[in-house]
């Protein structure tokens, strides 16, 4: 790896992105190893020296390469059962490619078997059905489950293809795909059928009442159209969805079939409740966003507890982090909820980048995905200093950082995070409060749009 320092542009765009009903944003974190007294003193004036002591060079973001450069990352992850892997944009190739590269490494070296995505629970099950059975086609499944989402990209098609290929070669130890989010943009009729089908087979006397409760709600073909219904109607449907969950739970079944039916009914109830929000009421948005992050954490925890599988959790930085860059809108993150329930068994990894391109939209709700480009980070931004580390791309363990590096990381500075809307102004972030590990990339490009 060349050790020549990167040239840093003096120009840059200060960017961050905020999202409603989609993905979000957040800060990132950094680390360093123990250093001598002289080095620590020098780092007080120049944190780069302290950061460099901890930096592990990253040879590539592309999967399928030699993974010797990820061994230190595996040691940082240790015995964690859930690893949150963020992204500083919702549309950069390198972030998405690294998801597959890290997941493949964790599958092969650390015993991980589930890839979780910031995607609806129902869509995740549909993808997993394909992975386990091989019935269907990866591209068709991707079109049905990822269309109009930030994940409608070739990088995720390739991930699904690799997972299916892995399962065909390892039938005794298959990998799984889960969606941990609420059921937007749709909860189709087949998913409702997972609940009613169980009841019909095991408790047929309860089926008429369950069908009655789901009338008017089943299916949710378009969450945005659903939200245009009068609030009182949406609230009534949410109440019925909760009653349907209570009805399923009251059957007191045993075994995996009951557990999955109950969880699926819970996902429907969670979605119906979330869709009672008013996107035009900014005062209510933090309450619903907190609920959404709590739901995602609950779904991840449920999956881990009921399957025993180790999970790589993929989401935007602001979801996997312990704290959000915009706490006024995201008062408690998925990462914070997971820390509450899992303690040190949860480990969040964040991303930063210095410059490059990504896909985003002019408005968080609606609009088309398009390419945007930002120049190198300006002095005063966290990314500007991180990009002076001698390696082009690298990762750091925040928890073992020398005192001077931790002091720098705990100081709030503008940090770029882009969600489903651009442009926005950056927010001051204390990087060390968000993550246990940081991956910094010098440059990124826009993700590859899904091909037909």
Coordinates of C-alpha atoms in Angstrom, one line a residue:
X1 CA 0.0 0.0 0.0
X2 CA 1.6 3.3 -1.0
X3 CA 2.2 5.5 2.0
X4 CA 2.3 8.8 0.2
X5 CA -0.2 11.3 1.6
X6 CA -3.3 12.1 -0.4
X7 CA -3.7 15.5 -1.9
X8 CA -6.4 17.4 -0.1
X9 CA -8.5 19.9 -2.0
X10 CA -9.3 23.2 -0.2
X11 CA -12.7 23.2 -1.8
X12 CA -15.7 21.2 -0.6
X13 CA -19.4 21.1 -0.1
X14 CA -20.8 20.9 3.3
X15 CA -23.6 18.3 3.0
X16 CA -25.8 16.2 5.2
X17 CA -29.2 14.6 4.6
X18 CA -32.3 14.1 6.5
X19 CA -35.1 11.7 5.7
X20 CA -38.7 10.8 6.4
X21 CA -40.1 7.4 5.8
X22 CA -37.0 6.0 4.4
X23 CA -33.4 6.1 5.3
X24 CA -31.4 8.4 7.5
X25 CA -28.0 9.8 8.3
X26 CA -25.5 10.0 11.0
X27 CA -22.0 10.7 12.3
X28 CA -19.2 8.3 12.4
X29 CA -16.4 7.2 14.7
X30 CA -12.7 6.6 14.9
X31 CA -9.9 4.8 16.8
X32 CA -6.3 4.5 17.5
X33 CA -3.9 2.2 19.4
X34 CA -1.7 2.9 22.4
X35 CA 1.2 5.2 21.7
X36 CA 4.3 6.5 23.4
X37 CA 4.3 9.6 25.5
X38 CA 6.1 11.6 22.8
X39 CA 3.6 10.6 20.2
X40 CA 0.7 11.5 22.5
X41 CA 2.1 15.0 23.0
X42 CA 2.5 15.5 19.3
X43 CA -1.1 14.4 18.7
X44 CA -2.4 17.3 20.8
X45 CA -1.3 19.6 18.0
X46 CA -1.9 17.1 15.2
X47 CA -4.5 14.4 15.7
X48 CA -3.5 12.7 12.4
X49 CA -0.4 11.2 14.2
X50 CA -2.6 9.5 16.8
X51 CA -5.1 8.4 14.2
X52 CA -2.4 6.9 12.1
X53 CA -1.2 4.7 14.9
X54 CA -4.6 2.9 14.9
X55 CA -5.3 2.9 11.1
X56 CA -5.5 -0.4 9.3
X57 CA -5.2 -0.1 5.5
X58 CA -8.1 -1.3 3.5
X59 CA -6.9 -2.7 0.2
X60 CA -10.3 -2.7 -1.6
X61 CA -14.0 -2.2 -1.1
X62 CA -14.8 -4.9 -3.7
X63 CA -15.9 -8.4 -2.7
X64 CA -14.1 -11.5 -3.9
X65 CA -10.6 -10.2 -3.1
X66 CA -8.1 -11.5 -0.5
X67 CA -9.5 -10.6 2.9
X68 CA -6.2 -10.5 4.9
X69 CA -6.7 -6.8 5.3
X70 CA -10.0 -7.5 7.2
X71 CA -8.4 -9.7 9.9
X72 CA -8.0 -6.8 12.3
X73 CA -11.6 -5.9 11.7
X74 CA -12.6 -9.4 12.7
X75 CA -10.6 -9.0 15.9
X76 CA -12.4 -5.7 16.6
X77 CA -15.8 -7.4 16.2
X78 CA -14.8 -10.1 18.6
X79 CA -17.8 -12.0 20.0
X80 CA -20.4 -9.5 18.9
X81 CA -23.7 -11.2 17.8
X82 CA -25.0 -8.2 15.8
X83 CA -22.7 -5.9 13.8
X84 CA -24.3 -2.7 12.5
X85 CA -22.6 -1.5 9.3
X86 CA -23.6 2.0 8.3
X87 CA -23.3 4.1 5.2
X88 CA -22.6 7.8 4.8
X89 CA -24.9 8.0 1.7
X90 CA -27.8 5.9 0.5
X91 CA -26.3 5.6 -3.0
X92 CA -22.6 5.0 -3.2
X93 CA -21.0 1.9 -4.8
X94 CA -18.2 1.5 -2.3
X95 CA -20.5 1.5 0.8
X96 CA -22.7 -1.2 -0.8
X97 CA -19.8 -3.2 -2.1
X98 CA -18.2 -3.2 1.3
X99 CA -21.4 -4.6 2.8
X100 CA -21.0 -7.7 0.7
X101 CA -17.2 -7.9 1.3
X102 CA -17.6 -7.7 5.0
X103 CA -20.5 -10.0 5.1
X104 CA -18.7 -12.7 3.1
X105 CA -15.7 -12.4 5.4
X106 CA -17.9 -12.7 8.6
X107 CA -19.7 -15.7 7.1
X108 CA -16.5 -17.5 6.3
X109 CA -14.4 -16.5 9.3
X110 CA -16.8 -15.5 12.2
X111 CA -19.8 -17.7 11.8
X112 CA -22.3 -15.0 10.7
X113 CA -25.3 -16.3 8.7
X114 CA -27.8 -13.4 8.4
X115 CA -27.7 -10.2 6.4
X116 CA -30.2 -7.7 7.7
X117 CA -31.2 -4.7 5.6
X118 CA -33.1 -1.5 6.3
X119 CA -36.0 -3.0 4.3
X120 CA -39.5 -4.1 5.2
X121 CA -39.8 -7.3 7.2
X122 CA -42.2 -8.8 4.6
X123 CA -39.8 -8.1 1.7
X124 CA -36.9 -9.6 3.6
X125 CA -38.9 -12.9 4.1
X126 CA -39.6 -12.9 0.3
X127 CA -35.9 -12.6 -0.5
X128 CA -35.0 -15.3 2.1
X129 CA -37.6 -17.7 0.7
X130 CA -35.7 -17.5 -2.6
X131 CA -32.3 -18.0 -0.9
X132 CA -33.5 -21.1 0.9
X133 CA -35.4 -22.7 -2.0
X134 CA -33.8 -21.4 -5.2
X135 CA -37.3 -21.0 -6.6
X136 CA -37.4 -17.9 -8.8
X137 CA -34.8 -15.6 -10.2
X138 CA -32.6 -13.1 -8.2
X139 CA -33.3 -10.2 -10.6
X140 CA -37.0 -10.8 -10.4
X141 CA -37.0 -11.0 -6.7
X142 CA -34.9 -7.8 -6.5
X143 CA -37.4 -6.0 -8.7
X144 CA -40.3 -7.1 -6.6
X145 CA -38.7 -6.2 -3.3
X146 CA -36.3 -3.4 -3.9
X147 CA -38.0 -1.2 -6.5
X148 CA -38.1 2.5 -5.6
X149 CA -35.9 1.9 -2.5
X150 CA -32.3 3.1 -2.1
X151 CA -31.3 -0.6 -2.5
X152 CA -32.6 -1.0 -6.0
X153 CA -29.0 -1.3 -7.1
X154 CA -26.8 -3.9 -8.9
X155 CA -24.7 -4.2 -5.8
X156 CA -27.6 -5.7 -3.9
X157 CA -28.6 -8.0 -6.8
X158 CA -25.0 -9.3 -6.7
X159 CA -25.3 -9.8 -3.0
X160 CA -28.5 -11.8 -3.3
X161 CA -26.9 -13.9 -6.1
X162 CA -23.8 -14.6 -4.0
X163 CA -26.0 -15.6 -1.0
X164 CA -28.0 -18.0 -3.2
X165 CA -24.8 -19.5 -4.7
X166 CA -23.4 -19.9 -1.2
X167 CA -26.5 -21.8 -0.1
X168 CA -26.4 -24.1 -3.1
X169 CA -22.8 -25.0 -2.1
X170 CA -23.5 -25.2 1.7
X171 CA -26.9 -26.8 2.1
X172 CA -26.2 -27.7 5.7
X173 CA -25.3 -24.1 6.7
X174 CA -27.3 -21.6 4.7
X175 CA -27.2 -17.9 5.0
X176 CA -30.3 -15.8 5.4
X177 CA -31.7 -12.4 4.5
X178 CA -34.0 -10.4 6.8
X179 CA -35.7 -7.0 6.5
X180 CA -35.9 -5.2 9.9
X181 CA -38.1 -2.2 8.9
X182 CA -41.8 -1.4 8.9
X183 CA -43.8 -2.5 5.9
X184 CA -43.3 0.3 3.4
X185 CA -43.8 0.8 0.6
X186 CA -46.1 -2.2 0.6
X187 CA -47.4 -5.2 2.6
X188 CA -48.8 -7.6 0.0
X189 CA -51.6 -10.0 0.3
X190 CA -49.2 -13.0 0.4
X191 CA -47.7 -11.6 3.6
X192 CA -51.1 -11.3 5.3
X193 CA -51.6 -14.9 4.2
X194 CA -48.6 -16.0 6.3
X195 CA -50.7 -15.0 9.3
X196 CA -54.2 -16.0 8.2
X197 CA -52.9 -19.3 6.8
X198 CA -51.4 -20.3 10.1
X199 CA -54.7 -19.5 11.9
X200 CA -56.7 -21.3 9.3
X201 CA -54.6 -24.4 9.8
X202 CA -54.2 -24.4 13.5
X203 CA -57.1 -22.3 14.9
X204 CA -59.8 -22.2 12.2
X205 CA -62.5 -21.0 14.7
X206 CA -60.6 -17.7 15.0
X207 CA -60.2 -17.1 11.3
X208 CA -63.5 -15.2 10.6
X209 CA -62.6 -12.7 13.3
X210 CA -59.1 -12.3 12.0
X211 CA -60.3 -11.7 8.5
X212 CA -62.8 -9.2 9.8
X213 CA -60.0 -7.3 11.6
X214 CA -57.8 -7.2 8.5
X215 CA -60.7 -6.0 6.2
X216 CA -59.8 -2.6 4.8
X217 CA -56.1 -3.0 5.6
X218 CA -55.3 -6.1 3.6
X219 CA -53.3 -5.6 1.5
X220 CA -51.3 -2.4 1.8
X221 CA -50.3 -2.0 -1.9
X222 CA -49.0 1.5 -1.5
X223 CA -48.0 2.9 1.8
X224 CA -48.1 6.5 0.5
X225 CA -51.6 6.1 -0.9
X226 CA -52.6 4.6 2.5
X227 CA -51.3 7.7 4.2
X228 CA -53.6 9.9 2.1
X229 CA -56.6 8.3 3.8
X230 CA -58.2 10.3 6.6
X231 CA -56.3 10.1 9.8
X232 CA -59.3 8.7 11.7
X233 CA -59.6 5.9 9.2
X234 CA -55.9 5.1 9.5
X235 CA -56.1 5.1 13.3
X236 CA -59.0 2.7 13.2
X237 CA -57.2 0.3 10.9
X238 CA -54.1 0.5 13.2
X239 CA -56.3 -0.4 16.2
X240 CA -57.7 -3.4 14.3
X241 CA -54.2 -4.5 13.3
X242 CA -53.2 -4.4 16.9
X243 CA -56.3 -6.4 17.8
X244 CA -55.4 -8.9 15.2
X245 CA -52.0 -9.3 16.7
X246 CA -53.6 -9.9 20.1
X247 CA -55.9 -12.4 18.7
X248 CA -53.0 -14.4 17.2
X249 CA -51.0 -14.1 20.4
X250 CA -54.0 -15.3 22.5
X251 CA -54.0 -18.7 20.7
X252 CA -51.0 -19.7 22.9
X253 CA -49.5 -21.9 20.2
X254 CA -46.2 -23.5 20.6
X255 CA -43.3 -24.2 18.2
X256 CA -41.8 -22.2 15.4
X257 CA -44.9 -21.9 13.3
X258 CA -46.7 -20.0 16.0
X259 CA -43.7 -17.8 16.8
X260 CA -43.4 -16.8 13.1
X261 CA -47.1 -16.2 12.7
X262 CA -47.1 -14.0 15.8
X263 CA -44.1 -12.0 14.6
X264 CA -45.6 -11.5 11.2
X265 CA -48.8 -10.2 12.7
X266 CA -46.7 -7.9 14.9
X267 CA -45.0 -6.5 11.7
X268 CA -48.5 -5.7 10.3
X269 CA -49.5 -4.0 13.5
X270 CA -46.3 -2.0 13.6
X271 CA -46.7 -0.9 10.0
X272 CA -50.3 0.2 10.5
X273 CA -49.3 2.2 13.6
X274 CA -46.4 3.9 11.8
X275 CA -48.7 4.8 8.9
X276 CA -50.9 6.9 11.2
X277 CA -48.2 9.6 11.1
X278 CA -48.8 12.9 9.4
X279 CA -45.7 13.7 7.3
X280 CA -46.8 17.4 7.3
X281 CA -46.8 17.6 11.1
X282 CA -43.1 18.2 11.9
X283 CA -43.8 18.1 15.6
X284 CA -44.9 14.5 15.5
X285 CA -42.1 13.3 13.3
X286 CA -39.6 12.6 16.1
X287 CA -42.2 10.3 17.9
X288 CA -42.7 8.3 14.8
X289 CA -39.0 8.1 13.9
X290 CA -38.2 6.9 17.4
X291 CA -40.9 4.3 17.0
X292 CA -39.5 3.2 13.7
X293 CA -36.0 2.8 15.1
X294 CA -37.4 0.9 18.1
X295 CA -39.3 -1.5 15.7
X296 CA -36.1 -2.2 13.7
X297 CA -34.2 -3.0 16.9
X298 CA -37.0 -5.2 18.1
X299 CA -37.1 -7.1 14.8
X300 CA -33.3 -7.7 14.8
X301 CA -33.4 -8.8 18.4
X302 CA -36.3 -11.2 17.7
X303 CA -34.5 -12.7 14.8
X304 CA -31.3 -13.2 16.7
X305 CA -33.0 -14.7 19.8
X306 CA -35.3 -17.0 17.8
X307 CA -32.7 -18.2 15.3
X308 CA -29.5 -17.9 17.3
X309 CA -27.8 -16.5 14.2
X310 CA -25.1 -13.8 14.1
X311 CA -26.3 -10.8 12.0
X312 CA -24.7 -8.2 9.9
X313 CA -27.1 -5.3 10.1
X314 CA -27.0 -2.9 7.1
X315 CA -28.5 0.6 7.4
X316 CA -27.7 4.3 7.2
X317 CA -25.2 5.6 9.7
X318 CA -28.0 7.3 11.7
X319 CA -29.7 4.0 12.3
X320 CA -26.8 1.8 13.3
X321 CA -25.1 4.5 15.5
X322 CA -25.6 4.9 19.2
X323 CA -26.6 8.5 18.6
X324 CA -28.0 10.3 15.6
X325 CA -26.5 13.4 14.0
X326 CA -30.0 15.0 14.1
X327 CA -31.4 14.1 17.6
X328 CA -34.2 16.6 17.1
X329 CA -35.7 14.3 14.5
X330 CA -34.2 11.0 15.6
X331 CA -34.2 11.1 19.4
X332 CA -33.2 7.5 19.9
X333 CA -31.6 5.3 17.2
X334 CA -31.8 1.6 16.4
X335 CA -28.2 1.3 17.6
X336 CA -29.1 2.8 20.9
X337 CA -32.0 0.4 21.4
X338 CA -29.8 -2.5 20.5
X339 CA -27.2 -1.5 23.0
X340 CA -29.9 -1.4 25.6
X341 CA -31.0 -4.9 24.9
X342 CA -27.7 -6.6 23.8
X343 CA -25.0 -4.6 25.5
X344 CA -21.6 -5.4 24.1
X345 CA -23.1 -8.1 21.9
X346 CA -23.9 -5.2 19.5
X347 CA -21.2 -3.3 17.7
X348 CA -21.8 -0.4 15.3
X349 CA -19.4 0.4 12.4
X350 CA -19.7 3.8 10.6
X351 CA -18.5 5.2 7.3
X352 CA -17.0 8.5 6.3
X353 CA -15.8 9.6 2.9
X354 CA -13.8 12.6 1.7
X355 CA -15.3 13.2 -1.8
X356 CA -17.2 11.6 -4.7
X357 CA -20.6 10.9 -6.0
X358 CA -23.8 9.3 -4.9
X359 CA -27.5 8.8 -5.7
X360 CA -30.1 10.8 -3.9
X361 CA -33.2 12.8 -4.6
X362 CA -34.4 16.4 -4.5
X363 CA -37.1 15.5 -2.0
X364 CA -37.2 12.8 0.6
X365 CA -40.7 11.7 -0.4
X366 CA -41.2 11.2 -4.1
X367 CA -38.9 12.4 -6.9
X368 CA -36.3 10.4 -8.9
X369 CA -32.9 9.2 -7.8
X370 CA -30.1 11.2 -9.5
X371 CA -26.4 11.6 -9.3
X372 CA -24.8 14.2 -7.1
X373 CA -21.1 15.0 -6.6
X374 CA -19.3 16.7 -3.7
X375 CA -15.7 17.9 -3.7
X376 CA -13.1 17.2 -1.1
X377 CA -14.0 18.1 2.5
X378 CA -13.1 21.5 3.6
X379 CA -10.7 22.2 6.6
X380 CA -12.7 22.0 9.8
X381 CA -14.7 19.0 8.7
X382 CA -14.0 15.6 10.3
X383 CA -13.4 14.0 6.9
X384 CA -10.7 16.6 6.1
X385 CA -8.5 15.4 9.0
X386 CA -9.3 11.7 8.5
X387 CA -8.3 12.0 4.9
X388 CA -4.8 13.1 5.9
X389 CA -4.1 9.7 7.3
X390 CA -1.4 8.1 5.2
X391 CA -3.7 5.3 3.8
X392 CA -6.1 6.1 1.1
X393 CA -8.8 3.9 2.7
X394 CA -8.6 2.5 6.2
X395 CA -10.5 1.5 9.4
X396 CA -10.0 2.3 13.1
X397 CA -11.2 0.9 16.4
X398 CA -12.6 3.8 18.4
X399 CA -12.6 2.0 21.7
X400 CA -8.8 1.6 21.9
X401 CA -7.9 5.1 20.6
X402 CA -5.1 7.0 22.4
X403 CA -6.3 9.8 24.6
X404 CA -5.4 12.5 22.1
X405 CA -7.4 10.8 19.3
X406 CA -10.4 10.3 21.6
X407 CA -10.3 13.9 22.6
X408 CA -10.3 14.9 18.9
X409 CA -13.1 12.4 18.1
X410 CA -15.2 13.7 21.0
X411 CA -15.2 17.2 19.6
X412 CA -18.2 18.2 17.5
X413 CA -17.4 19.1 13.9
X414 CA -19.4 19.2 10.6
X415 CA -19.7 15.7 9.1
X416 CA -21.3 14.8 5.8
X417 CA -24.1 12.3 5.8
X418 CA -26.5 12.0 2.9
X419 CA -29.8 10.2 3.0
X420 CA -32.7 10.2 0.5
X421 CA -32.6 14.0 0.1
X422 CA -29.9 16.4 -1.1
X423 CA -28.7 19.1 -0.6
X424 CA -28.8 19.8 3.1
X425 CA -26.5 21.5 5.5
X426 CA -24.0 19.4 7.6
X427 CA -24.4 19.0 11.3
X428 CA -21.8 19.0 14.0
X429 CA -21.0 15.5 15.2
X430 CA -19.0 14.0 18.0
X431 CA -17.7 11.0 16.0
X432 CA -16.7 8.9 19.0
X433 CA -20.2 8.9 20.4
X434 CA -21.7 7.1 17.5
X435 CA -19.6 4.1 16.6
X436 CA -17.1 1.5 17.9
X437 CA -15.4 1.2 14.6
X438 CA -15.0 3.7 11.7
X439 CA -14.2 3.0 8.0
X440 CA -13.0 6.0 6.1
X441 CA -12.9 6.0 2.3
X442 CA -11.0 8.6 0.3
X443 CA -13.5 8.7 -2.7
X444 CA -16.8 7.0 -3.6
X445 CA -18.8 6.9 -6.8
X446 CA -22.5 6.5 -7.4
X447 CA -24.1 3.1 -7.0
X448 CA -25.0 1.0 -10.1
X449 CA -28.7 1.2 -10.9
X450 CA -30.4 -2.1 -11.1
X451 CA -30.5 -3.5 -14.6
X452 CA -33.7 -5.1 -16.0

